[in-house]
PDB file of N, CA and C in Angstrom:
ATOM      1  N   UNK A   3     -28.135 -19.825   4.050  1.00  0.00           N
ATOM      2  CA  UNK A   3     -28.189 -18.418   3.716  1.00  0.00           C
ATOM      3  C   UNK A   3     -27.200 -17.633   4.573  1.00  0.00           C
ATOM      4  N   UNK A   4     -26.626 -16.460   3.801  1.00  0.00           N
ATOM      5  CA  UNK A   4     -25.047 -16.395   4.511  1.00  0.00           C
ATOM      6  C   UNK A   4     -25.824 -14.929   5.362  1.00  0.00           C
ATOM      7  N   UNK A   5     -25.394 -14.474   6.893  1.00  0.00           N
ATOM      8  CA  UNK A   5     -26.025 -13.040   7.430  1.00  0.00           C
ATOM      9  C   UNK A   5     -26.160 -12.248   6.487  1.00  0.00           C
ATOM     10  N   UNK A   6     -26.889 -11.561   7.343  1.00  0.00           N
ATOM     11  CA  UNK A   6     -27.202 -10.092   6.602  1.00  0.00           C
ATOM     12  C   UNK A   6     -25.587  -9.252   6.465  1.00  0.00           C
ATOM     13  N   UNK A   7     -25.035  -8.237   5.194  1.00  0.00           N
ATOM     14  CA  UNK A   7     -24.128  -7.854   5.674  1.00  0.00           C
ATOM     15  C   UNK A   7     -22.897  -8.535   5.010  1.00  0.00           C
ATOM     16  N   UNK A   8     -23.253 -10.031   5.113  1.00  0.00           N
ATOM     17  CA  UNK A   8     -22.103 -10.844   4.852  1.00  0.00           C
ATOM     18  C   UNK A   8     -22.005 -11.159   3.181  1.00  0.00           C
ATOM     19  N   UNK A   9     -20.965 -11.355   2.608  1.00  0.00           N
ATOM     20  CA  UNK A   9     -21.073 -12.370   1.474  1.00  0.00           C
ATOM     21  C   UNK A   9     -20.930 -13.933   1.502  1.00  0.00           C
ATOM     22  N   UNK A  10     -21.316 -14.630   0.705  1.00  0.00           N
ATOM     23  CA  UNK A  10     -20.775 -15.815   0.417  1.00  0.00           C
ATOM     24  C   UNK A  10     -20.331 -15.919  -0.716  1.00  0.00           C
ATOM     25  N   UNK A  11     -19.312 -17.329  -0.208  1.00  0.00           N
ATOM     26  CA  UNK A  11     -18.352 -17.194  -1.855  1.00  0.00           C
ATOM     27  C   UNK A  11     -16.668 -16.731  -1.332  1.00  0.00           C
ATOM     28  N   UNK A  12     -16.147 -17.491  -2.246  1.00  0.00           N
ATOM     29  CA  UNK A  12     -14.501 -16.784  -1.891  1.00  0.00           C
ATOM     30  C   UNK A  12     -14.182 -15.013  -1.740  1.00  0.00           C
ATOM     31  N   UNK A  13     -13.945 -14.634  -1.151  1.00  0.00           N
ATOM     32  CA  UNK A  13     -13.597 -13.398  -0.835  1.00  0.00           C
ATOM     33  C   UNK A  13     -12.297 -13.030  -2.177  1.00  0.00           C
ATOM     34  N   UNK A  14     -12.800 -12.358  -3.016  1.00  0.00           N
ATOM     35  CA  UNK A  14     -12.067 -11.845  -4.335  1.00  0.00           C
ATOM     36  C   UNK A  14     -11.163 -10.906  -3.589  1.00  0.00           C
ATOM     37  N   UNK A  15      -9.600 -10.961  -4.394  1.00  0.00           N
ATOM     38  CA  UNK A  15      -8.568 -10.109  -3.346  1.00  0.00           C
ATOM     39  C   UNK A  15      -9.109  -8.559  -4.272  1.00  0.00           C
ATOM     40  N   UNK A  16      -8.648  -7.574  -3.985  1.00  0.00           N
ATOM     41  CA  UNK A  16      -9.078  -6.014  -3.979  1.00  0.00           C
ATOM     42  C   UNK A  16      -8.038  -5.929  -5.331  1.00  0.00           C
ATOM     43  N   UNK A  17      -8.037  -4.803  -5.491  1.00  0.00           N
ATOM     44  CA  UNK A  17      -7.192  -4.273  -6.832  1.00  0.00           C
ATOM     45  C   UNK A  17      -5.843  -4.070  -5.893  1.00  0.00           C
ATOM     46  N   UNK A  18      -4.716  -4.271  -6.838  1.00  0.00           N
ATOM     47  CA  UNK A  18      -3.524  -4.394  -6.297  1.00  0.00           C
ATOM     48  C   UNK A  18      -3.296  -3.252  -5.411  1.00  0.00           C
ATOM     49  N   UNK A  19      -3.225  -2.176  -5.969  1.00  0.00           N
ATOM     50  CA  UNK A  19      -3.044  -0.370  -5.020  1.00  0.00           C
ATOM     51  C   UNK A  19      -3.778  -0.544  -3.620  1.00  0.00           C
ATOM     52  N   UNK A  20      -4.675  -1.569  -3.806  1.00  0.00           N
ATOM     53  CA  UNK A  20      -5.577  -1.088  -2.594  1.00  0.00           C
ATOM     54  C   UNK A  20      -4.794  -2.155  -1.289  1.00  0.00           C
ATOM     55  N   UNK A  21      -4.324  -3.193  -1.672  1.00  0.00           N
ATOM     56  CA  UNK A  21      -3.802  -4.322  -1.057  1.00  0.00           C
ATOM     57  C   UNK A  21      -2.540  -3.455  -0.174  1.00  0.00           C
ATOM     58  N   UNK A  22      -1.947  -3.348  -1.250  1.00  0.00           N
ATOM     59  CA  UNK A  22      -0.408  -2.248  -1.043  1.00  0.00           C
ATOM     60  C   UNK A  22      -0.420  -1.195  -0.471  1.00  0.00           C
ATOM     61  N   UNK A  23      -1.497  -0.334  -0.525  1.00  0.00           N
ATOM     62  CA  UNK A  23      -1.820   0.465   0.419  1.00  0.00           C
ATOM     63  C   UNK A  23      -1.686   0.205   1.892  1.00  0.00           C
ATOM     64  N   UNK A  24      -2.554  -0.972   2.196  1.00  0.00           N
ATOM     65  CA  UNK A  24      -2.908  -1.467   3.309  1.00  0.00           C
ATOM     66  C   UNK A  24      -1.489  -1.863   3.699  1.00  0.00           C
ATOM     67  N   UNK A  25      -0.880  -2.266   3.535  1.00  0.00           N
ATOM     68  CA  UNK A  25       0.619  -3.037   3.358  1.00  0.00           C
ATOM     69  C   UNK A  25       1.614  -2.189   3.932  1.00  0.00           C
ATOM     70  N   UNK A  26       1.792  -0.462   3.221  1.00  0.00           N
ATOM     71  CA  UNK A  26       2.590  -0.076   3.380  1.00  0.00           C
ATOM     72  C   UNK A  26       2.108   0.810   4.216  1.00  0.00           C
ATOM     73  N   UNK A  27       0.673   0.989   4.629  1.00  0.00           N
ATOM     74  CA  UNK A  27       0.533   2.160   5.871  1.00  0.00           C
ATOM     75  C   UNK A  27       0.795   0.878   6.877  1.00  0.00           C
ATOM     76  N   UNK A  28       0.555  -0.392   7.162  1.00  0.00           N
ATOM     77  CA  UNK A  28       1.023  -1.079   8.165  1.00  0.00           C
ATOM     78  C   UNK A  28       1.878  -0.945   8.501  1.00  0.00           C
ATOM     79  N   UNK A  29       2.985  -1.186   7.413  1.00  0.00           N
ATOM     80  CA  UNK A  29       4.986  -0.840   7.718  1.00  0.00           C
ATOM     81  C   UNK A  29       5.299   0.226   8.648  1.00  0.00           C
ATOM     82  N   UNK A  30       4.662   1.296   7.844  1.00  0.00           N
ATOM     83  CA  UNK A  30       4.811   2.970   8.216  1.00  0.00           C
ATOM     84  C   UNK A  30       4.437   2.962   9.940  1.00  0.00           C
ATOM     85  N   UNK A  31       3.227   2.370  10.037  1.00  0.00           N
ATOM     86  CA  UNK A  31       2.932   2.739  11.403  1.00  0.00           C
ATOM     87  C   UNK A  31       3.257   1.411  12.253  1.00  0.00           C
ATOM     88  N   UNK A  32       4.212   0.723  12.061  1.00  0.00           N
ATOM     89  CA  UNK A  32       4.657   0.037  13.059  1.00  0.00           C
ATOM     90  C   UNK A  32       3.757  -1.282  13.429  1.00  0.00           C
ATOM     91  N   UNK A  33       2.763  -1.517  12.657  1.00  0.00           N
ATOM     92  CA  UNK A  33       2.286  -2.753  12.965  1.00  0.00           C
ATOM     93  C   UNK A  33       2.676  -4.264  11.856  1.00  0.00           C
ATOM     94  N   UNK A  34       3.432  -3.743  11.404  1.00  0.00           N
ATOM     95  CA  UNK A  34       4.349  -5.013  10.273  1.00  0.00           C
ATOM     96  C   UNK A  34       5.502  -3.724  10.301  1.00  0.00           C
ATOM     97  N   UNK A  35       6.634  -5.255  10.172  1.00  0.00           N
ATOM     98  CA  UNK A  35       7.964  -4.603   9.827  1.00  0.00           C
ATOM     99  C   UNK A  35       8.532  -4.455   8.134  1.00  0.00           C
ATOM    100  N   UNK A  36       9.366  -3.696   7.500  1.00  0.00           N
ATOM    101  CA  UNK A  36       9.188  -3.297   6.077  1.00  0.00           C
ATOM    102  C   UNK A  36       9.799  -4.762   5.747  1.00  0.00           C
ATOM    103  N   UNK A  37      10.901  -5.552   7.112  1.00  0.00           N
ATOM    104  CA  UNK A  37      11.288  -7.224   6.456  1.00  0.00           C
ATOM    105  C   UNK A  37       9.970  -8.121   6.302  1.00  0.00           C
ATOM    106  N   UNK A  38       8.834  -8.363   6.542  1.00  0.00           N
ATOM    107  CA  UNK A  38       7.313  -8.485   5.862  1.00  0.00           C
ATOM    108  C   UNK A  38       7.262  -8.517   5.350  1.00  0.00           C
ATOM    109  N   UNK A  39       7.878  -7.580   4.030  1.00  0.00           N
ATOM    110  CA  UNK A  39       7.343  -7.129   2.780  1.00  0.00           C
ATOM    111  C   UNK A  39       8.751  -7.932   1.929  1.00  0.00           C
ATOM    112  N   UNK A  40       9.790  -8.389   2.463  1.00  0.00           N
ATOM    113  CA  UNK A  40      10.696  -9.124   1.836  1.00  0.00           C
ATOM    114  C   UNK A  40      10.512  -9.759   0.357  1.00  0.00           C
ATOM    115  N   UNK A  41      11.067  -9.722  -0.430  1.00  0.00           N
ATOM    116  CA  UNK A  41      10.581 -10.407  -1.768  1.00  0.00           C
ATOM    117  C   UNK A  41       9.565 -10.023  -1.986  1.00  0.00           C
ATOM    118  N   UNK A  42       8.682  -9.414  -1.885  1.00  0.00           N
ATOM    119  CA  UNK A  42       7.157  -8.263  -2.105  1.00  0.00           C
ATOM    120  C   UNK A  42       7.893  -7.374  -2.893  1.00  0.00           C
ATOM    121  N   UNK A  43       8.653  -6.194  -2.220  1.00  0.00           N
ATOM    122  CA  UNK A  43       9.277  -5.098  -2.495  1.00  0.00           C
ATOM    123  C   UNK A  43      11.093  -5.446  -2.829  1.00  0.00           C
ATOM    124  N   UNK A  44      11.016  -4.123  -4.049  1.00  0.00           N
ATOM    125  CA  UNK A  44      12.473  -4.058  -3.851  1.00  0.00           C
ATOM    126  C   UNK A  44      13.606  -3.328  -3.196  1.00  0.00           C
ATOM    127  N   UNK A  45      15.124  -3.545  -3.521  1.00  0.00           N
ATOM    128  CA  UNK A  45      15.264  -3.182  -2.328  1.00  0.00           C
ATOM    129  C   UNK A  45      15.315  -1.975  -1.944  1.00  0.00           C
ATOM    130  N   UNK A  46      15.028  -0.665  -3.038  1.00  0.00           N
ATOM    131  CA  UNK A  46      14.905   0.543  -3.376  1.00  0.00           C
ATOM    132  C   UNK A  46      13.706   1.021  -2.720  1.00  0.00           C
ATOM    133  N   UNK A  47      12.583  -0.093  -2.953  1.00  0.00           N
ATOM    134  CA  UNK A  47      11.047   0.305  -2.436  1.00  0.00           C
ATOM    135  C   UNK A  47      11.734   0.230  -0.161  1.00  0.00           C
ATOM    136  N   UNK A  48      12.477  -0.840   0.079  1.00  0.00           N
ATOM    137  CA  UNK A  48      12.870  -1.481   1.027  1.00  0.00           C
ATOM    138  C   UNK A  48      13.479  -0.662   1.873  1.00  0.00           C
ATOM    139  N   UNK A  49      14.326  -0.057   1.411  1.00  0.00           N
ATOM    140  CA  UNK A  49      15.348   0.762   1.967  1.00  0.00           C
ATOM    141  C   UNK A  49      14.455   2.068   2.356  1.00  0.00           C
ATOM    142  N   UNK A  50      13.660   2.836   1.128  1.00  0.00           N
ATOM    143  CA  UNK A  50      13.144   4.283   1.589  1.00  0.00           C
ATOM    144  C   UNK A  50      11.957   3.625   2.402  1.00  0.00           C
ATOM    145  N   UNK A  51      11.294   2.612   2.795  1.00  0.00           N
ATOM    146  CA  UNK A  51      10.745   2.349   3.882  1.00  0.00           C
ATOM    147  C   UNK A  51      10.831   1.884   4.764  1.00  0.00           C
ATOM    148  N   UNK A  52      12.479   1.355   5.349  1.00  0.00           N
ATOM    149  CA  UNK A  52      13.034   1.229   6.468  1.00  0.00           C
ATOM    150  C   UNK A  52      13.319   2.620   7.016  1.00  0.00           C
ATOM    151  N   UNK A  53      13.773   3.915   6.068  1.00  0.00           N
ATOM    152  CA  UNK A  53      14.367   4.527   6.660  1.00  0.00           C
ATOM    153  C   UNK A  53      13.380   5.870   6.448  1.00  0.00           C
ATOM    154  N   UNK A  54      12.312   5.673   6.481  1.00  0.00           N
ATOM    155  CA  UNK A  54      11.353   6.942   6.182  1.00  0.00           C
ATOM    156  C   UNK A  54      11.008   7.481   7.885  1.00  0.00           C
ATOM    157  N   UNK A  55      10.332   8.970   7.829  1.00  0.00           N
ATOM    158  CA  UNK A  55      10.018   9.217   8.684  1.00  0.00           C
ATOM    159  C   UNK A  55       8.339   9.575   8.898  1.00  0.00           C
ATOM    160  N   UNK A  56       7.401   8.499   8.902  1.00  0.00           N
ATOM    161  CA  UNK A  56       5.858   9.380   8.531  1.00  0.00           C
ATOM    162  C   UNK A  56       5.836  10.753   8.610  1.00  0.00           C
ATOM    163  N   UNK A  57       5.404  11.993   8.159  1.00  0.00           N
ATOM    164  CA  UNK A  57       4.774  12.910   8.971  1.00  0.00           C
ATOM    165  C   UNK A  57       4.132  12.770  10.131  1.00  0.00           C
ATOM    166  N   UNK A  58       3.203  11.722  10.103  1.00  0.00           N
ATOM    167  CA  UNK A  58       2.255  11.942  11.214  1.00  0.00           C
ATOM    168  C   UNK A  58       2.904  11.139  12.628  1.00  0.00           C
ATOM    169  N   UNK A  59       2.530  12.072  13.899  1.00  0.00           N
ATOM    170  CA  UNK A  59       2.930  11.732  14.892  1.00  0.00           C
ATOM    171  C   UNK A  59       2.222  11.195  16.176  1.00  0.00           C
ATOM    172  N   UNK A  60       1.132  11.399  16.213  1.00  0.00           N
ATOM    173  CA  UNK A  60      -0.158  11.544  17.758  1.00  0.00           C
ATOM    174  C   UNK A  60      -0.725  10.270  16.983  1.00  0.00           C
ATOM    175  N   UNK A  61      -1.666  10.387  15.581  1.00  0.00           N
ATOM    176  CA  UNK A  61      -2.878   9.666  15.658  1.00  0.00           C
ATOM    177  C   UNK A  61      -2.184   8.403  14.713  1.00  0.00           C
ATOM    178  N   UNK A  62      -3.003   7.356  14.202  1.00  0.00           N
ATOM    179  CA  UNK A  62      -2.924   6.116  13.420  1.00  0.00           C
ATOM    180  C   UNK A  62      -3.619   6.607  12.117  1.00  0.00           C
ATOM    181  N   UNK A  63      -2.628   6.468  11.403  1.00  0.00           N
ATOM    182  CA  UNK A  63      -3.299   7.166   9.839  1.00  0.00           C
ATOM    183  C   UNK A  63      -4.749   6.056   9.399  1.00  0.00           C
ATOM    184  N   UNK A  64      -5.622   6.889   8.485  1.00  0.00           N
ATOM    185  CA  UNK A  64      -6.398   6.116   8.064  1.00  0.00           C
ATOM    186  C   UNK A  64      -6.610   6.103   6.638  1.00  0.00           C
ATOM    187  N   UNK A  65      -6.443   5.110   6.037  1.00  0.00           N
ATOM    188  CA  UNK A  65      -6.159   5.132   4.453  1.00  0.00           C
ATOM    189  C   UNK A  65      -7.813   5.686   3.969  1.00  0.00           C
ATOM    190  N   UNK A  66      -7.548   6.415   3.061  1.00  0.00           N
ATOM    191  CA  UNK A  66      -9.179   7.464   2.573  1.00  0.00           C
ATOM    192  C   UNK A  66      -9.228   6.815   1.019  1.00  0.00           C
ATOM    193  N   UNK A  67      -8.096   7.244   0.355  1.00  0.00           N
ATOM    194  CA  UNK A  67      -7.921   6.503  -1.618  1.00  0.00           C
ATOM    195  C   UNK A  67      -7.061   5.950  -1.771  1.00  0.00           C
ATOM    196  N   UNK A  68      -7.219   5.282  -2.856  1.00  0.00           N
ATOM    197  CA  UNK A  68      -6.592   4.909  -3.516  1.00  0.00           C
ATOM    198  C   UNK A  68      -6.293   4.798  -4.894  1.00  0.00           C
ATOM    199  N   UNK A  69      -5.820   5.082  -6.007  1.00  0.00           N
ATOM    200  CA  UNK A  69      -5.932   5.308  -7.504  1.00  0.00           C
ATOM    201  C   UNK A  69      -4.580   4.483  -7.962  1.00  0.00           C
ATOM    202  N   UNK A  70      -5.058   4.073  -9.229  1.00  0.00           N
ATOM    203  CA  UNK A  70      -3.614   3.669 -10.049  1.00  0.00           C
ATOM    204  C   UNK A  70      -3.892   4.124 -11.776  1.00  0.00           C
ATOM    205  N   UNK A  71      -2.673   4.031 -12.166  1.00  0.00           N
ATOM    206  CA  UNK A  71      -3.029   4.340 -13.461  1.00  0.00           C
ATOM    207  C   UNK A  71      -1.894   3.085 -14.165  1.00  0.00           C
ATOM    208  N   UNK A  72      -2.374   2.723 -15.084  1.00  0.00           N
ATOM    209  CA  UNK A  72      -1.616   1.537 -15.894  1.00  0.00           C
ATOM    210  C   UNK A  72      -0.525   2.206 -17.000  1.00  0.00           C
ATOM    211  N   UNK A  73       0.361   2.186 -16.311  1.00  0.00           N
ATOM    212  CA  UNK A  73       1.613   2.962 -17.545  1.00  0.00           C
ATOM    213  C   UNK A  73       2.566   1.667 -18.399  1.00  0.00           C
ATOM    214  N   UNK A  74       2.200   0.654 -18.112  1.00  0.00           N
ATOM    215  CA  UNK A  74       2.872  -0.320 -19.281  1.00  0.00           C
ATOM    216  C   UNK A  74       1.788  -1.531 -18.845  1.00  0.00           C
ATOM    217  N   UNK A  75       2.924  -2.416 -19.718  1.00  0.00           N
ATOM    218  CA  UNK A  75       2.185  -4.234 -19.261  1.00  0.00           C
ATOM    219  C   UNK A  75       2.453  -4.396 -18.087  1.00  0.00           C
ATOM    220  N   UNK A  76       1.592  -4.695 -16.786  1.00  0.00           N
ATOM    221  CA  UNK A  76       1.753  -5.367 -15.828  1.00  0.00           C
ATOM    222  C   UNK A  76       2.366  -4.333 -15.106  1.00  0.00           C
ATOM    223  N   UNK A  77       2.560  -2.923 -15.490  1.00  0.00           N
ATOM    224  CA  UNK A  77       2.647  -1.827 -14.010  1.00  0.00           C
ATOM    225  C   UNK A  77       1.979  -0.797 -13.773  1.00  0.00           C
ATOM    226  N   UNK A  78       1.805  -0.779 -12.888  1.00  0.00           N
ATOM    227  CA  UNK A  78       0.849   0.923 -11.852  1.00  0.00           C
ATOM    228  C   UNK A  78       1.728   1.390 -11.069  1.00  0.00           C
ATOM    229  N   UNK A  79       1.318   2.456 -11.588  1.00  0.00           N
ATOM    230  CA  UNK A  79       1.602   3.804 -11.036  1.00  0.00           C
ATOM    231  C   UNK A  79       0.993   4.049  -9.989  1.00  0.00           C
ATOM    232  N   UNK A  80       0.279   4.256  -8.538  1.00  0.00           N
ATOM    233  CA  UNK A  80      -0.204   4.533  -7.978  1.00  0.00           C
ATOM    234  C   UNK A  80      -0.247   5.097  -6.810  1.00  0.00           C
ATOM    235  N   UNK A  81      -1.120   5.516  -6.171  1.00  0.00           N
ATOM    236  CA  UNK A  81      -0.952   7.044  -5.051  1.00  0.00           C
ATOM    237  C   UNK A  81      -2.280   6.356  -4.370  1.00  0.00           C
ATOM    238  N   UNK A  82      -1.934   6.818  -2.790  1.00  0.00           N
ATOM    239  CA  UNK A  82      -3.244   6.329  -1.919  1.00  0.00           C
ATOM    240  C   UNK A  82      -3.159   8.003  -0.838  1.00  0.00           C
ATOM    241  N   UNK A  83      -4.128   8.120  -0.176  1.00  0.00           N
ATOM    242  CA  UNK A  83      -4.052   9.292   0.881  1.00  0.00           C
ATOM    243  C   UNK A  83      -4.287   9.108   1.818  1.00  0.00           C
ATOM    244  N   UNK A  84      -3.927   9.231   3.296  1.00  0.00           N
ATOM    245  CA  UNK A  84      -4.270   9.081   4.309  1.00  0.00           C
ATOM    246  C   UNK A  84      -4.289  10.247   4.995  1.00  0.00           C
ATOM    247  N   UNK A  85      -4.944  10.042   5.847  1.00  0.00           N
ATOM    248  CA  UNK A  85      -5.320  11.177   6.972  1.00  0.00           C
ATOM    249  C   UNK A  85      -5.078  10.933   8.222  1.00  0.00           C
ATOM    250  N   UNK A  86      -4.258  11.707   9.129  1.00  0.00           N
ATOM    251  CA  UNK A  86      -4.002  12.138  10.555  1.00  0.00           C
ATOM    252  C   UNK A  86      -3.293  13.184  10.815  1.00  0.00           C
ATOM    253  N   UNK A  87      -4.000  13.167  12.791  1.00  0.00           N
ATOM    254  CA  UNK A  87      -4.260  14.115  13.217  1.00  0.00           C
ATOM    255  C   UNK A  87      -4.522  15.257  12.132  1.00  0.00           C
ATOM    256  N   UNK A  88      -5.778  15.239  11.491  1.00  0.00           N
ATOM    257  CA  UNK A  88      -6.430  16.587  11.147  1.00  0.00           C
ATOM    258  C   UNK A  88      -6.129  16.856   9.880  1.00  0.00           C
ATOM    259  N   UNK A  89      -4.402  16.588   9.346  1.00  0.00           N
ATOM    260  CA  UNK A  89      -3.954  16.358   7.749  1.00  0.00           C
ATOM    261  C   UNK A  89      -4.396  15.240   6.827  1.00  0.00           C
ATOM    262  N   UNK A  90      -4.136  15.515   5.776  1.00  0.00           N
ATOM    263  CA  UNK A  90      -4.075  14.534   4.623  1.00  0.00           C
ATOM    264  C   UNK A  90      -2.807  14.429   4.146  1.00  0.00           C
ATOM    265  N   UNK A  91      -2.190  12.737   3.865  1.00  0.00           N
ATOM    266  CA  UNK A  91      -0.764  12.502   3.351  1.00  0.00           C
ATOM    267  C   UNK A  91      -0.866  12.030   1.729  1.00  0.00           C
ATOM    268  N   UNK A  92       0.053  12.021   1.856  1.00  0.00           N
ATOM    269  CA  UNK A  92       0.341  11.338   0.290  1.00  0.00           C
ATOM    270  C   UNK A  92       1.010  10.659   0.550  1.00  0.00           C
ATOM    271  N   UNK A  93       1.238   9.215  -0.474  1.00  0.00           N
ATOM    272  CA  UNK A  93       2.330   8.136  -0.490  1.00  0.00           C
ATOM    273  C   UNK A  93       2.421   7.614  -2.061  1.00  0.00           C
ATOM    274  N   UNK A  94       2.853   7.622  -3.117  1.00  0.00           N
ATOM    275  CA  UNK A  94       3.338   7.397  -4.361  1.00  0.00           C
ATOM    276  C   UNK A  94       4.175   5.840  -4.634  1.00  0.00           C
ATOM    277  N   UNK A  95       3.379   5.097  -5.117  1.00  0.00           N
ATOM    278  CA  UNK A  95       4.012   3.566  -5.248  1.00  0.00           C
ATOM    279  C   UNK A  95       4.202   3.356  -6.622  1.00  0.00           C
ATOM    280  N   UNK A  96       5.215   2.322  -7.123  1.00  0.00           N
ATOM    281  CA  UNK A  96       5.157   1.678  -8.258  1.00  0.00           C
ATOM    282  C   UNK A  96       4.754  -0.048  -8.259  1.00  0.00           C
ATOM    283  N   UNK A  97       3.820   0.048  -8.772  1.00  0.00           N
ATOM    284  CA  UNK A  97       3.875  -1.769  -8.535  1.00  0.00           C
ATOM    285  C   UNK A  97       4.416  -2.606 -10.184  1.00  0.00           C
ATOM    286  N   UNK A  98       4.787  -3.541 -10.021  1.00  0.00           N
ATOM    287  CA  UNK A  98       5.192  -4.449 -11.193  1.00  0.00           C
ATOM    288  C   UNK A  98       4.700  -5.911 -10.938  1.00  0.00           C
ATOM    289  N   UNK A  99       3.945  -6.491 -11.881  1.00  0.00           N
ATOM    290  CA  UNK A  99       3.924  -8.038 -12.011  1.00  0.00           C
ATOM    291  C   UNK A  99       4.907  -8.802 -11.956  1.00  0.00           C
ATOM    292  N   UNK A 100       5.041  -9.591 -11.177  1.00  0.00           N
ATOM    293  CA  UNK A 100       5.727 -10.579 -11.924  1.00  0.00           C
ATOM    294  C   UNK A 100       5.691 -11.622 -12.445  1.00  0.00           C
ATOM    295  N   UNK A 101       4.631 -11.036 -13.247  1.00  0.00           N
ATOM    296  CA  UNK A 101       4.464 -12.108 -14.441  1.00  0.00           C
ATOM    297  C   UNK A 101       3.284 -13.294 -13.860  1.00  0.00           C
ATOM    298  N   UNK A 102       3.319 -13.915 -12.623  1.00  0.00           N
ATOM    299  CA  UNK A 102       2.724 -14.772 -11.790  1.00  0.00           C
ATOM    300  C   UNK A 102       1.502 -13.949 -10.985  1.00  0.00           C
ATOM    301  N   UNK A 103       0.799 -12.900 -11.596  1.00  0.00           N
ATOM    302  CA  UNK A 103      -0.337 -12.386 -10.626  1.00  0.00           C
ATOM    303  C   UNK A 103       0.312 -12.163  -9.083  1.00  0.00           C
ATOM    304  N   UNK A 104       1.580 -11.578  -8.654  1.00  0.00           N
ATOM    305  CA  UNK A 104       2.196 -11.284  -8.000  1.00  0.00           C
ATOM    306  C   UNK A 104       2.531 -10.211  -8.287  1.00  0.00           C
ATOM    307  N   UNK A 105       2.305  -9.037  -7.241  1.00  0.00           N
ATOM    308  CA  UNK A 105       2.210  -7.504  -7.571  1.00  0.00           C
ATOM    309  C   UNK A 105       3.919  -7.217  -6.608  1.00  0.00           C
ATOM    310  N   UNK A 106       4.726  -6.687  -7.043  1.00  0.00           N
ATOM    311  CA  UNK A 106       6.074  -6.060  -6.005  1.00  0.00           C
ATOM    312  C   UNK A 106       5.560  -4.354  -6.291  1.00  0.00           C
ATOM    313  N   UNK A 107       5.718  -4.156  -4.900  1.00  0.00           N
ATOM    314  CA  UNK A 107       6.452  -2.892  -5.129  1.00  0.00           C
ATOM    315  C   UNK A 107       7.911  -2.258  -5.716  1.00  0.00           C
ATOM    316  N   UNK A 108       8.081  -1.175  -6.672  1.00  0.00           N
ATOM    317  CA  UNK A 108       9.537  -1.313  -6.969  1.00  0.00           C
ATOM    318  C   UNK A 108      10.002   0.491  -6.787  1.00  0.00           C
ATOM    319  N   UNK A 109       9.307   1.245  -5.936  1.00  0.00           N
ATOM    320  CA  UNK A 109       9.370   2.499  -5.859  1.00  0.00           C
ATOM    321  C   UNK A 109       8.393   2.975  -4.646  1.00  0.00           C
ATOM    322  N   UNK A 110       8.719   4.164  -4.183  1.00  0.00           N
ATOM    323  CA  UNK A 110       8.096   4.325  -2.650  1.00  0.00           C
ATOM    324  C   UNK A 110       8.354   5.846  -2.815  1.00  0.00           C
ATOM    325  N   UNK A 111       7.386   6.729  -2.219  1.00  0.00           N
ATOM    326  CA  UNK A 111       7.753   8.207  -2.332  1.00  0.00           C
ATOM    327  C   UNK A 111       6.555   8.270  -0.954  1.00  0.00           C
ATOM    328  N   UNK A 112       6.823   9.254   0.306  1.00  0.00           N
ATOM    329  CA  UNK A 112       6.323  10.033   1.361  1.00  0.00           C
ATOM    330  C   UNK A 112       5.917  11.265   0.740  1.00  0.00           C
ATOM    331  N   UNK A 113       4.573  11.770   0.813  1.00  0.00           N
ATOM    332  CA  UNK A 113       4.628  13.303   0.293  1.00  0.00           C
ATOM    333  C   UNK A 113       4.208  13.828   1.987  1.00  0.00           C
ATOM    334  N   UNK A 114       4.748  14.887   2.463  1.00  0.00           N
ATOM    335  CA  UNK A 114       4.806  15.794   3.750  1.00  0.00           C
ATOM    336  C   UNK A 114       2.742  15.697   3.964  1.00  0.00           C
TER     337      UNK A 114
END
């Protein structure tokens, strides 16, 4: 019998936005580098997240949502929000299949 708290059973991965989320507030705040995300992302997604500047400066953002919306076969549209020091951010992703249950990012937007 598995603890209280716990599951048993393979741990099912999350919906793609939510994965990517996690992914790209890592990049952002310096605990993975955006070369991590190599062959993940393209190099469009790559570039505006080598060279972005977070807003946030004092605290460690904390991811709050996440949403996607399905605008073709095999892509989302999706937006997550985080919060620090005291604000709420925005971050705007595109994800694409490739085809192999492999999610890329292929677009990246910072909202202030």
């Amino acid at each position: 019998r598995a603890p209280a708290g716990r599951r048993r059973g393979p741990v099912r991965p999350g919906p793609p936005q939510d994965e990517w989320a996690r992914r790209l507030l890592a990049a952002l705040t310096g605990h993975r580098t955006p070369q991590d995300l190599w062959g993940l992302a393209t190099g469009t997604a790559l570039h505006h997240l080598t060279t972005a500047t977070p807003p946030y400066r004092t605290a460690t953002p904390v991811l709050r949502t996440t949403r996607a919306t399905q605008v073709g076969p095999g892509i989302l549209e999706a937006s997550a929000t985080l919060e620090a020091d005291g604000r709420v951010h925005a971050i705007a992703f595109r994800l694409e299949d490739r085809g192999d249950g492999v999610w890329r990012c292929t677009a990246l937007e910072l909202a202030p």
